[in-house]
Short mmCIF file of N, CA and C in Angstrom, two decimals:
data_model
loop_
_atom_site.label_atom_id
_atom_site.label_comp_id
_atom_site.label_asym_id
_atom_site.label_seq_id
_atom_site.Cartn_x
_atom_site.Cartn_y
_atom_site.Cartn_z
N MET K 28 0.85 -1.18 0.00
CA MET K 28 0.00 0.00 0.00
C MET K 28 0.89 1.24 0.00
N ALA K 29 0.30 2.36 -0.37
CA ALA K 29 1.07 3.59 -0.51
C ALA K 29 0.31 4.77 0.10
N SER K 30 1.00 5.90 0.15
CA SER K 30 0.44 7.12 0.72
C SER K 30 0.76 8.30 -0.19
N VAL K 31 -0.09 9.30 -0.12
CA VAL K 31 0.21 10.61 -0.69
C VAL K 31 0.22 11.56 0.51
N TYR K 32 1.14 12.53 0.50
CA TYR K 32 1.28 13.39 1.67
C TYR K 32 1.64 14.81 1.25
N ILE K 33 1.34 15.75 2.12
CA ILE K 33 1.71 17.15 1.93
C ILE K 33 2.41 17.61 3.20
N LEU K 34 3.60 18.16 3.03
CA LEU K 34 4.35 18.75 4.12
C LEU K 34 4.26 20.27 4.02
N PHE K 35 4.36 20.95 5.16
CA PHE K 35 4.37 22.41 5.16
C PHE K 35 5.54 22.91 5.98
N SER K 36 6.22 23.94 5.47
CA SER K 36 7.32 24.57 6.18
C SER K 36 6.92 25.99 6.56
N PRO K 37 6.76 26.29 7.85
CA PRO K 37 6.48 27.66 8.27
C PRO K 37 7.60 28.63 7.89
N ASN K 38 8.86 28.20 7.98
CA ASN K 38 9.98 29.07 7.61
C ASN K 38 9.91 29.51 6.16
N LEU K 39 9.64 28.58 5.28
CA LEU K 39 9.58 28.88 3.85
C LEU K 39 8.20 29.32 3.40
N ASN K 40 7.19 29.03 4.23
CA ASN K 40 5.79 29.25 3.86
C ASN K 40 5.48 28.52 2.54
N LYS K 41 5.94 27.29 2.45
CA LYS K 41 5.79 26.48 1.24
C LYS K 41 5.28 25.09 1.60
N PHE K 42 4.65 24.47 0.61
CA PHE K 42 4.18 23.10 0.73
C PHE K 42 5.05 22.20 -0.14
N TYR K 43 5.13 20.95 0.25
CA TYR K 43 5.79 19.92 -0.54
C TYR K 43 4.85 18.73 -0.62
N THR K 44 4.62 18.24 -1.81
CA THR K 44 3.72 17.11 -2.02
C THR K 44 4.54 15.91 -2.48
N GLY K 45 4.24 14.75 -1.93
CA GLY K 45 4.94 13.54 -2.32
C GLY K 45 4.08 12.31 -2.18
N SER K 46 4.61 11.20 -2.67
CA SER K 46 3.94 9.91 -2.50
C SER K 46 5.02 8.88 -2.21
N CYS K 47 4.64 7.82 -1.52
CA CYS K 47 5.63 6.82 -1.13
C CYS K 47 4.92 5.54 -0.70
N LYS K 48 5.73 4.52 -0.49
CA LYS K 48 5.18 3.25 -0.01
C LYS K 48 5.27 3.11 1.50
N ASP K 49 6.15 3.89 2.15
CA ASP K 49 6.31 3.84 3.60
C ASP K 49 6.39 5.27 4.13
N LEU K 50 5.28 5.82 4.57
CA LEU K 50 5.18 7.22 4.96
C LEU K 50 6.11 7.57 6.12
N THR K 51 6.15 6.75 7.15
CA THR K 51 7.00 7.04 8.31
C THR K 51 8.47 7.14 7.90
N TYR K 52 8.91 6.18 7.12
CA TYR K 52 10.30 6.18 6.66
C TYR K 52 10.59 7.38 5.76
N ARG K 53 9.67 7.71 4.87
CA ARG K 53 9.88 8.81 3.93
C ARG K 53 9.95 10.15 4.66
N ILE K 54 9.11 10.36 5.64
CA ILE K 54 9.15 11.61 6.41
C ILE K 54 10.48 11.69 7.16
N GLN K 55 10.94 10.59 7.69
CA GLN K 55 12.24 10.57 8.37
C GLN K 55 13.35 10.95 7.41
N GLN K 56 13.26 10.51 6.16
CA GLN K 56 14.25 10.90 5.15
C GLN K 56 14.24 12.41 4.93
N HIS K 57 13.05 13.00 4.88
CA HIS K 57 12.96 14.46 4.71
C HIS K 57 13.57 15.18 5.90
N ILE K 58 13.24 14.75 7.10
CA ILE K 58 13.72 15.41 8.32
C ILE K 58 15.25 15.29 8.45
N SER K 59 15.79 14.14 8.12
CA SER K 59 17.23 13.93 8.26
C SER K 59 18.02 14.47 7.06
N LYS K 60 17.32 15.03 6.08
CA LYS K 60 17.95 15.60 4.87
C LYS K 60 18.81 14.57 4.16
N GLU K 61 18.28 13.37 4.06
CA GLU K 61 19.01 12.28 3.41
C GLU K 61 19.36 12.64 1.97
N PHE K 62 18.49 13.37 1.31
CA PHE K 62 18.74 13.82 -0.06
C PHE K 62 19.11 15.30 0.02
N PHE K 63 20.39 15.58 0.25
CA PHE K 63 20.85 16.91 0.62
C PHE K 63 20.67 17.98 -0.45
N LYS K 64 20.41 17.61 -1.69
CA LYS K 64 20.18 18.59 -2.74
C LYS K 64 18.69 18.76 -3.06
N SER K 65 17.84 18.11 -2.30
CA SER K 65 16.40 18.17 -2.58
C SER K 65 15.78 19.44 -2.01
N PHE K 66 14.59 19.77 -2.47
CA PHE K 66 13.87 20.95 -2.00
C PHE K 66 13.65 20.89 -0.49
N THR K 67 13.33 19.74 0.03
CA THR K 67 13.02 19.64 1.46
C THR K 67 14.25 19.77 2.34
N SER K 68 15.44 19.75 1.76
CA SER K 68 16.65 19.93 2.57
C SER K 68 16.92 21.41 2.87
N LEU K 69 16.13 22.30 2.31
CA LEU K 69 16.32 23.73 2.53
C LEU K 69 16.02 24.16 3.96
N THR K 70 15.20 23.39 4.66
CA THR K 70 14.82 23.73 6.03
C THR K 70 14.54 22.44 6.80
N ASP K 71 14.45 22.55 8.11
CA ASP K 71 14.19 21.36 8.91
C ASP K 71 12.91 21.47 9.74
N ASP K 72 12.02 22.36 9.34
CA ASP K 72 10.79 22.56 10.11
C ASP K 72 9.55 21.98 9.42
N TRP K 73 9.74 20.99 8.57
CA TRP K 73 8.61 20.41 7.85
C TRP K 73 7.61 19.76 8.81
N GLU K 74 6.34 20.05 8.59
CA GLU K 74 5.25 19.47 9.38
C GLU K 74 4.34 18.71 8.43
N LEU K 75 3.83 17.59 8.89
CA LEU K 75 2.89 16.82 8.10
C LEU K 75 1.56 17.58 8.10
N PHE K 76 1.18 18.10 6.93
CA PHE K 76 -0.03 18.90 6.78
C PHE K 76 -1.23 18.01 6.46
N TYR K 77 -1.02 17.00 5.60
CA TYR K 77 -2.11 16.12 5.15
C TYR K 77 -1.49 14.82 4.66
N PHE K 78 -2.23 13.73 4.84
CA PHE K 78 -1.82 12.47 4.23
C PHE K 78 -3.04 11.60 4.01
N MET K 79 -2.91 10.69 3.06
CA MET K 79 -3.94 9.70 2.77
C MET K 79 -3.22 8.37 2.60
N ASP K 80 -3.63 7.39 3.38
CA ASP K 80 -3.01 6.06 3.39
C ASP K 80 -3.85 5.04 2.64
N ASP K 81 -3.32 3.83 2.60
CA ASP K 81 -4.01 2.66 2.05
C ASP K 81 -4.43 2.84 0.59
N LEU K 82 -3.53 3.40 -0.20
CA LEU K 82 -3.78 3.59 -1.63
C LEU K 82 -2.90 2.63 -2.41
N GLU K 83 -3.33 2.30 -3.60
CA GLU K 83 -2.44 1.60 -4.51
C GLU K 83 -1.36 2.60 -4.92
N TYR K 84 -0.15 2.12 -5.21
CA TYR K 84 0.95 3.03 -5.50
C TYR K 84 0.64 3.93 -6.71
N GLU K 85 0.05 3.35 -7.74
CA GLU K 85 -0.28 4.13 -8.94
C GLU K 85 -1.28 5.24 -8.61
N GLN K 86 -2.22 4.94 -7.72
CA GLN K 86 -3.22 5.92 -7.31
C GLN K 86 -2.56 7.05 -6.51
N ALA K 87 -1.64 6.72 -5.62
CA ALA K 87 -0.93 7.73 -4.84
C ALA K 87 -0.11 8.63 -5.75
N ARG K 88 0.59 8.05 -6.72
CA ARG K 88 1.39 8.85 -7.67
C ARG K 88 0.49 9.76 -8.49
N SER K 89 -0.64 9.24 -8.92
CA SER K 89 -1.58 10.03 -9.71
C SER K 89 -2.10 11.23 -8.90
N MET K 90 -2.43 11.00 -7.65
CA MET K 90 -2.90 12.08 -6.79
C MET K 90 -1.80 13.11 -6.57
N GLU K 91 -0.57 12.64 -6.32
CA GLU K 91 0.56 13.55 -6.14
C GLU K 91 0.73 14.44 -7.36
N LEU K 92 0.74 13.85 -8.54
CA LEU K 92 0.94 14.61 -9.76
C LEU K 92 -0.21 15.59 -10.01
N HIS K 93 -1.42 15.19 -9.67
CA HIS K 93 -2.57 16.08 -9.83
C HIS K 93 -2.43 17.30 -8.91
N ILE K 94 -2.07 17.08 -7.66
CA ILE K 94 -1.89 18.18 -6.72
C ILE K 94 -0.79 19.12 -7.21
N LYS K 95 0.33 18.57 -7.67
CA LYS K 95 1.43 19.39 -8.16
C LYS K 95 1.02 20.17 -9.41
N LYS K 96 0.23 19.55 -10.25
CA LYS K 96 -0.21 20.19 -11.48
C LYS K 96 -1.10 21.41 -11.21
N MET K 97 -1.82 21.39 -10.10
CA MET K 97 -2.71 22.50 -9.76
C MET K 97 -1.92 23.77 -9.41
N LYS K 98 -0.70 23.61 -8.90
CA LYS K 98 0.20 24.73 -8.57
C LYS K 98 -0.50 25.85 -7.82
N SER K 99 -1.26 25.49 -6.78
CA SER K 99 -2.00 26.51 -6.06
C SER K 99 -2.21 26.09 -4.61
N LYS K 100 -1.91 27.01 -3.69
CA LYS K 100 -2.20 26.74 -2.29
C LYS K 100 -3.69 26.66 -2.06
N CYS K 101 -4.47 27.38 -2.88
CA CYS K 101 -5.93 27.35 -2.74
C CYS K 101 -6.47 25.93 -2.96
N PHE K 102 -5.85 25.18 -3.86
CA PHE K 102 -6.30 23.81 -4.12
C PHE K 102 -6.07 22.94 -2.90
N ILE K 103 -4.98 23.16 -2.19
CA ILE K 103 -4.65 22.37 -1.01
C ILE K 103 -5.63 22.63 0.11
N PHE K 104 -6.05 23.87 0.27
CA PHE K 104 -6.99 24.20 1.34
C PHE K 104 -8.37 23.83 0.91
#
């Protein structure tokens, strides 16, 4: 099963949308800046804003891409 998630950074006032197969592990990767050149490595104050679990991986990816395609904070709220 997979998840789609949205993180929020108060410092940057930005959202990050992603999808993964293991949400707990993936969030830990963001917090520890495992991918040091990624967008989420810019700050360490990421908060889990929203998530949806128990999805098929293809469905989670599709939702992630749809959210990113909207390019609007209004869509997230």
